[in-house]
Amino acid sequence: MRLSLIVAGIILMSANAYANTNLGQQLSNCAAKTDKLERLICYDELAANAKPSAHIMTTTNTTKVAPSEVPKPPATPNVVTPLVASPQVLSVDDFGLKTKVVEDEVDKIYFEISAVKKAPYGELIITFTNGQVWKQSSPERYKVDKGQRIFIETGALNSFLLGSDDRNATTRVRRLK
């Protein structure tokens, strides 16, 4: 059994050395092998002995143009300035370090509560005096009253935390309106 596989491998290698035109046939021969290792060896041998195809390597246009129709390059080259700044090139010493980006975003906003309702599962639905509506998304109990001044701050992974300056606890919320 092994002898026949070795002979088949030698035949495939000699056929591959002769010409690379029957690559499809060689691939189907490799695919027909049942043993995983022999199939992998067959594919590796094909990849090692494969020659680049001429039709893949050509990138020029094959249509011929009369010499009078060839466009002439402009006398002065047009310079295009990039609209986007190129990214900062990092040195070897900076590899893997995170660069700090200064963002002009608001981290904490204070509101006054105009209405508090409860959702069917007990989450708070809070309406502020400016018309924004936020819903509690964490399951813990958190007590707020109408007219209370609270804040909403940014949390990790684009989440928001509702809290007050009077207490040291916060609860996760998401904006509805």
XYZ file of N, CA and C in Angstrom:
531
model
N 0.824 -1.189 0.000
C 0.000 0.000 0.000
C 0.872 1.258 0.000
N 1.866 1.281 0.897
C 2.741 2.446 0.959
C 3.594 2.567 -0.299
N 4.001 1.426 -0.814
C 4.822 1.437 -2.014
C 4.061 2.056 -3.185
N 2.772 1.735 -3.276
C 1.982 2.293 -4.373
C 1.790 3.802 -4.188
N 1.657 4.239 -2.941
C 1.535 5.683 -2.692
C 2.838 6.406 -3.000
N 3.960 5.793 -2.670
C 5.259 6.402 -2.959
C 5.459 6.502 -4.465
N 5.082 5.435 -5.159
C 5.195 5.448 -6.618
C 4.287 6.523 -7.204
N 3.081 6.643 -6.678
C 2.160 7.679 -7.157
C 2.732 9.065 -6.891
N 3.374 9.245 -5.739
C 3.995 10.525 -5.420
C 5.138 10.845 -6.350
N 5.959 9.849 -6.676
C 7.072 10.067 -7.597
C 6.551 10.415 -8.987
N 5.500 9.717 -9.391
C 4.914 10.017 -10.706
C 4.366 11.437 -10.731
N 3.698 11.836 -9.655
C 3.167 13.199 -9.594
C 4.294 14.225 -9.626
N 5.377 13.958 -8.911
C 6.495 14.906 -8.903
C 7.144 14.993 -10.275
N 7.292 13.870 -10.947
C 7.920 13.912 -12.268
C 6.993 14.603 -13.266
N 5.692 14.370 -13.145
C 4.752 15.038 -14.045
C 4.744 16.536 -13.777
N 4.902 16.907 -12.519
C 4.930 18.326 -12.171
C 6.208 18.974 -12.667
N 7.295 18.244 -12.645
C 8.545 18.783 -13.156
C 8.489 18.924 -14.667
N 7.754 18.059 -15.338
C 7.646 18.115 -16.794
C 6.907 19.367 -17.255
N 5.727 19.586 -16.679
C 4.936 20.758 -17.069
C 3.935 21.069 -15.970
N 3.575 22.300 -15.899
C 2.618 22.736 -14.883
C 1.246 22.969 -15.501
N 0.995 22.389 -16.647
C -0.256 22.635 -17.350
C -1.410 21.809 -16.808
N -1.133 20.665 -16.239
C -2.214 19.814 -15.737
C -2.370 19.950 -14.221
N -2.354 21.179 -13.737
C -2.449 21.438 -12.303
C -3.797 21.009 -11.754
N -4.854 21.200 -12.507
C -6.181 20.777 -12.056
C -6.247 19.280 -11.833
N -5.643 18.523 -12.722
C -5.615 17.067 -12.574
C -4.804 16.674 -11.341
N -3.694 17.354 -11.125
C -2.857 17.050 -9.965
C -3.575 17.386 -8.666
N -4.315 18.488 -8.665
C -5.072 18.841 -7.469
C -6.159 17.815 -7.183
N -6.817 17.326 -8.227
C -7.848 16.306 -8.007
C -7.233 14.996 -7.534
N -6.007 14.683 -7.990
C -5.315 13.482 -7.495
C -4.996 13.633 -6.007
N -4.563 14.817 -5.623
C -4.276 15.043 -4.203
C -5.561 14.986 -3.379
N -6.638 15.522 -3.915
C -7.911 15.517 -3.194
C -8.466 14.118 -3.047
N -8.098 13.211 -3.951
C -8.610 11.841 -3.901
C -7.923 11.008 -2.826
N -6.817 11.465 -2.295
C -6.108 10.698 -1.252
C -6.936 10.717 0.026
N -6.995 9.569 0.705
C -7.821 9.460 1.908
C -7.045 9.783 3.178
N -5.750 9.534 3.179
C -4.954 9.808 4.370
C -4.649 11.299 4.435
N -4.888 11.918 5.582
C -4.717 13.357 5.734
C -3.271 13.789 5.519
N -2.334 13.039 6.071
C -0.930 13.414 5.969
C -0.441 13.305 4.532
N -0.810 12.229 3.861
C -0.385 12.070 2.468
C -1.002 13.143 1.573
N -2.254 13.486 1.849
C -2.909 14.534 1.074
C -2.197 15.874 1.292
N -1.815 16.163 2.537
C -1.104 17.395 2.835
C 0.262 17.414 2.160
N 0.952 16.297 2.190
C 2.264 16.211 1.538
C 2.114 16.432 0.041
N 1.073 15.868 -0.540
C 0.829 16.035 -1.969
C 0.591 17.503 -2.305
N -0.248 18.180 -1.515
C -0.500 19.604 -1.751
C 0.764 20.434 -1.551
N 1.555 20.090 -0.539
C 2.802 20.820 -0.313
C 3.769 20.650 -1.477
N 3.858 19.444 -2.018
C 4.735 19.209 -3.166
C 4.254 19.998 -4.384
N 2.946 20.056 -4.575
C 2.416 20.836 -5.692
C 2.737 22.314 -5.521
N 2.590 22.816 -4.316
C 2.862 24.229 -4.070
C 4.343 24.550 -4.226
N 5.219 23.620 -3.806
C 6.655 23.863 -3.896
C 7.128 23.825 -5.348
N 6.539 22.976 -6.160
C 6.982 22.822 -7.547
C 6.185 23.654 -8.542
N 5.196 24.373 -8.080
C 4.353 25.151 -8.986
C 5.126 26.334 -9.535
N 4.896 26.598 -10.809
C 5.507 27.745 -11.459
C 4.431 28.808 -11.602
N 4.777 30.068 -11.456
C 3.769 31.111 -11.631
C 3.238 31.092 -13.061
N 1.956 31.226 -13.197
C 1.339 31.223 -14.516
C 1.608 32.540 -15.213
N 1.727 32.455 -16.526
C 2.006 33.655 -17.307
C 0.818 34.606 -17.305
N -0.403 34.059 -17.284
C -1.561 34.941 -17.326
C -1.794 35.641 -15.999
N -1.240 35.134 -14.918
C -1.361 35.806 -13.624
C -0.307 36.906 -13.504
N 0.861 36.650 -14.049
C 1.964 37.586 -13.894
C 1.806 38.836 -14.754
N 1.086 38.761 -15.871
C 0.964 39.923 -16.732
C -0.033 40.895 -16.138
N 0.374 42.135 -16.082
C -0.513 43.164 -15.553
C -0.757 44.262 -16.564
N -0.098 44.193 -17.718
C -0.273 45.238 -18.710
C -1.446 44.913 -19.604
N -1.933 45.902 -20.260
C -3.052 45.751 -21.175
C -2.552 45.087 -22.447
N -3.263 44.084 -22.976
C -2.812 43.347 -24.149
C -3.275 43.991 -25.440
N -4.172 44.960 -25.388
C -4.616 45.620 -26.611
C -3.547 46.591 -27.064
N -3.340 46.627 -28.402
C -2.309 47.507 -28.945
C -2.941 48.811 -29.367
N -2.215 49.887 -29.119
C -2.670 51.223 -29.454
C -1.707 51.787 -30.480
N -2.256 52.433 -31.490
C -1.409 53.056 -32.499
C -0.576 54.148 -31.855
N 0.653 54.365 -32.334
C 1.528 55.366 -31.709
C 0.934 56.765 -31.710
N 0.086 57.086 -32.688
C -0.489 58.424 -32.718
C -1.575 58.599 -31.658
N -2.129 57.484 -31.142
C -3.206 57.562 -30.165
C -2.713 57.539 -28.720
N -1.436 57.346 -28.525
C -0.890 57.278 -27.181
C -0.974 58.651 -26.542
N -1.612 58.765 -25.358
C -1.694 60.072 -24.718
C -0.327 60.527 -24.245
N -0.058 61.795 -24.463
C 1.226 62.355 -24.055
C 1.127 62.836 -22.621
N 2.150 62.601 -21.819
C 2.120 63.075 -20.436
C 2.180 64.585 -20.404
N 1.554 65.196 -19.393
C 1.587 66.649 -19.304
C 3.001 67.153 -19.074
N 3.246 68.383 -19.487
C 4.578 68.956 -19.366
C 4.974 69.109 -17.907
N 4.027 69.527 -17.074
C 4.303 69.638 -15.640
C 3.415 68.644 -14.910
N 3.970 67.888 -13.995
C 3.159 66.897 -13.287
C 2.176 67.566 -12.338
N 0.998 66.981 -12.249
C -0.007 67.476 -11.313
C 0.306 66.931 -9.931
N 0.385 67.783 -8.954
C 0.669 67.385 -7.584
C -0.643 67.380 -6.813
N -0.966 66.246 -6.224
C -2.186 66.126 -5.441
C -1.795 66.091 -3.977
N -2.341 67.005 -3.210
C -2.048 67.028 -1.783
C -3.061 66.146 -1.060
N -2.621 65.326 -0.132
C -3.554 64.460 0.583
C -4.462 65.269 1.497
N -5.724 64.867 1.562
C -6.680 65.537 2.432
C -6.600 65.018 3.854
N -6.178 63.774 4.017
C -6.094 63.154 5.326
C -4.635 63.101 5.737
N -4.370 63.481 6.959
C -3.002 63.442 7.451
C -2.554 62.000 7.612
N -1.304 61.745 7.312
C -0.794 60.392 7.442
C -0.665 60.042 8.919
N -0.848 58.755 9.251
C -0.749 58.381 10.654
C 0.677 58.553 11.161
N 0.785 58.768 12.444
C 2.076 58.993 13.062
C 2.887 57.704 13.006
N 4.122 57.805 12.558
C 4.986 56.653 12.455
C 5.583 56.390 13.832
N 5.432 55.165 14.306
C 5.937 54.807 15.622
C 7.303 54.153 15.483
N 8.163 54.418 16.434
C 9.480 53.813 16.415
C 9.423 52.456 17.114
N 10.534 51.767 17.100
C 10.614 50.459 17.729
C 10.387 50.571 19.234
N 10.830 51.674 19.829
C 10.665 51.869 21.270
C 9.201 52.060 21.655
N 8.372 52.557 20.728
C 6.965 52.819 21.017
C 6.051 51.670 20.632
N 6.610 50.586 20.097
C 5.789 49.474 19.632
C 5.008 48.863 20.798
N 3.705 48.739 20.625
C 2.848 48.127 21.637
C 2.284 49.101 22.648
N 2.782 50.313 22.703
C 2.268 51.307 23.638
C 1.063 51.994 23.033
N 0.100 52.285 23.861
C -1.081 52.997 23.394
C -0.786 54.488 23.406
N -1.162 55.148 22.325
C -0.991 56.588 22.274
C -2.239 57.242 22.839
N -2.035 58.256 23.635
C -3.167 58.944 24.248
C -3.764 59.927 23.262
N -5.069 59.880 23.128
C -5.784 60.796 22.260
C -6.616 61.707 23.139
N -6.407 62.998 23.008
C -7.152 63.959 23.801
C -8.481 64.201 23.110
N -9.555 63.933 23.810
C -10.883 64.107 23.256
C -11.585 65.230 23.997
N -12.283 66.035 23.247
C -13.041 67.124 23.848
C -14.484 66.676 24.023
N -14.693 65.700 24.863
C -16.027 65.188 25.113
C -16.428 65.485 26.554
N -17.719 65.544 26.764
C -18.249 65.764 28.097
C -18.285 64.420 28.816
N -17.746 64.367 30.025
C -17.726 63.126 30.783
C -18.889 63.012 31.761
N -19.410 64.141 32.203
C -20.458 64.120 33.223
C -21.422 65.275 32.987
N -22.734 64.963 33.008
C -23.767 65.979 32.814
C -24.737 65.905 33.986
N -25.119 67.050 34.525
C -26.079 67.109 35.628
C -27.470 67.419 35.094
N -28.474 66.751 35.658
C -29.878 66.937 35.283
C -30.738 67.052 36.528
N -31.954 67.545 36.322
C -32.962 67.534 37.376
C -34.099 66.635 36.893
N -34.566 65.756 37.776
C -35.583 64.775 37.416
C -36.958 65.426 37.430
N -37.726 65.223 36.340
C -39.098 65.741 36.305
C -40.118 64.639 36.533
N -39.809 63.384 36.193
C -40.751 62.274 36.417
C -39.980 60.971 36.531
N -40.498 60.065 37.399
C -39.913 58.738 37.575
C -41.024 57.713 37.440
N -40.841 56.739 36.563
C -41.792 55.638 36.397
C -41.032 54.337 36.518
N -41.778 53.250 36.672
C -41.162 51.931 36.712
C -41.638 51.119 35.529
N -40.723 50.392 34.900
C -41.041 49.494 33.792
C -41.651 48.218 34.368
N -42.219 47.355 33.534
C -42.857 46.123 34.033
C -41.941 45.232 34.872
N -40.642 45.229 34.605
C -39.737 44.395 35.384
C -39.044 45.159 36.510
N -39.485 46.353 36.799
C -38.973 47.107 37.933
C -37.869 48.090 37.610
N -37.462 48.217 36.344
C -36.420 49.184 36.003
C -36.990 50.593 36.064
N -36.151 51.538 36.420
C -36.571 52.933 36.483
C -36.586 53.538 35.083
N -37.601 54.322 34.787
C -37.651 55.131 33.573
C -37.707 56.572 34.052
N -36.637 57.315 33.790
C -36.461 58.645 34.348
C -36.565 59.675 33.236
N -37.425 60.670 33.448
C -37.578 61.786 32.513
C -36.976 63.023 33.175
N -36.143 63.729 32.427
C -35.488 64.914 32.953
C -36.213 66.167 32.481
N -35.867 67.297 33.086
C -36.534 68.553 32.764
C -36.246 69.011 31.335
N -35.159 68.546 30.728
C -34.854 68.928 29.348
C -35.541 68.017 28.332
N -36.316 67.014 28.779
C -37.051 66.143 27.888
C -36.393 64.816 27.595
N -35.168 64.609 28.026
C -34.504 63.332 27.805
C -35.121 62.262 28.687
N -35.191 61.022 28.136
C -35.726 59.882 28.882
C -34.656 58.808 28.912
N -34.345 58.328 30.108
C -33.331 57.303 30.307
C -33.964 56.137 31.051
N -33.486 54.919 30.751
C -34.014 53.718 31.398
C -32.867 52.989 32.076
N -33.143 52.499 33.273
C -32.156 51.746 34.024
C -31.938 50.400 33.337
N -30.687 50.023 33.112
C -30.400 48.751 32.453
C -29.757 47.729 33.373
N -29.383 48.144 34.559
C -28.826 47.183 35.519
C -29.919 46.771 36.505
N -29.857 45.560 37.024
C -30.965 45.041 37.831
C -31.015 45.520 39.280
N -30.005 46.226 39.758
C -30.007 46.595 41.173
C -31.027 47.684 41.482
N -31.379 47.767 42.728
C -32.359 48.756 43.190
C -31.640 50.084 43.375
N -32.251 51.146 42.858
C -31.668 52.471 42.967
C -32.813 53.453 43.134
N -32.790 54.240 44.196
C -33.906 55.125 44.504
C -33.579 56.555 44.108
N -34.483 57.143 43.318
C -34.396 58.556 42.946
C -35.772 59.176 43.131
N -35.819 60.486 43.349
C -37.071 61.198 43.567
C -37.221 62.324 42.550
N -38.454 62.745 42.359
C -38.755 63.863 41.475
C -38.127 65.125 42.060
N -37.480 65.930 41.194
C -36.837 67.152 41.640
C -35.403 66.946 42.088
N -34.927 65.726 42.184
C -33.555 65.443 42.629
C -32.572 65.788 41.515
N -31.406 66.300 41.920
C -30.355 66.638 40.954
C -29.400 65.452 40.885
N -29.273 64.874 39.693
C -28.407 63.713 39.499
C -27.465 63.990 38.330
N -26.526 63.078 38.124
C -25.612 63.203 36.991
C -25.623 61.908 36.188
N -25.254 62.033 34.933
C -25.010 60.873 34.072
C -23.597 61.036 33.540
N -22.789 60.004 33.732
C -21.408 60.042 33.277
C -21.129 58.860 32.363
N -20.092 58.991 31.574
C -19.718 57.908 30.670
C -19.009 56.821 31.459
N -19.325 55.579 31.105
C -18.691 54.430 31.732
C -17.831 53.692 30.717
N -17.487 52.491 31.051
C -16.662 51.682 30.167
C -17.500 51.129 29.015
N -16.866 50.968 27.858
C -17.482 50.362 26.678
C -18.765 51.063 26.254
N -18.712 52.374 26.179
C -19.841 53.196 25.724
C -21.095 53.021 26.563
N -20.940 52.804 27.834
C -22.097 52.716 28.728
C -22.207 54.017 29.507
N -23.344 54.189 30.176
C -23.593 55.403 30.943
C -24.016 55.026 32.357
N -23.573 55.822 33.320
C -23.867 55.581 34.724
C -24.651 56.764 35.281
N -25.730 56.468 36.000
C -26.535 57.485 36.660
C -26.184 57.473 38.131
N -25.974 58.629 38.717
C -25.652 58.716 40.128
C -25.952 60.094 40.654
N -25.722 60.276 41.941
C -25.902 61.592 42.552
C -24.689 61.882 43.432
N -24.486 63.160 43.705
C -23.348 63.545 44.533
C -23.571 63.180 45.998
N -24.840 62.931 46.382
C -25.158 62.615 47.764
C -24.737 61.191 48.154
N -24.687 60.297 47.222
C -24.369 58.905 47.535
C -23.228 58.405 46.664
N -22.651 57.304 47.093
C -21.475 56.762 46.438
C -21.827 55.617 45.489
N -23.070 55.490 45.083
C -23.492 54.388 44.224
C -23.971 54.937 42.884
N -23.794 54.131 41.838
C -24.304 54.467 40.517
C -25.029 53.261 39.950
N -25.831 53.483 38.914
C -26.518 52.403 38.222
C -26.397 52.648 36.723
N -26.344 51.595 35.961
C -26.218 51.717 34.505
C -27.556 52.099 33.889
N -27.511 53.017 32.937
C -28.716 53.474 32.242
C -28.428 53.550 30.747
N -29.504 53.584 29.960
C -29.389 53.822 28.529
C -30.446 54.823 28.125
N -30.180 55.592 27.110
C -31.077 56.674 26.709
C -32.153 56.138 25.774
N -33.391 56.495 26.052
C -34.513 56.128 25.194
C -34.872 57.263 24.246
N -34.962 58.490 24.751
C -35.295 59.666 23.926
C -34.316 60.783 24.188
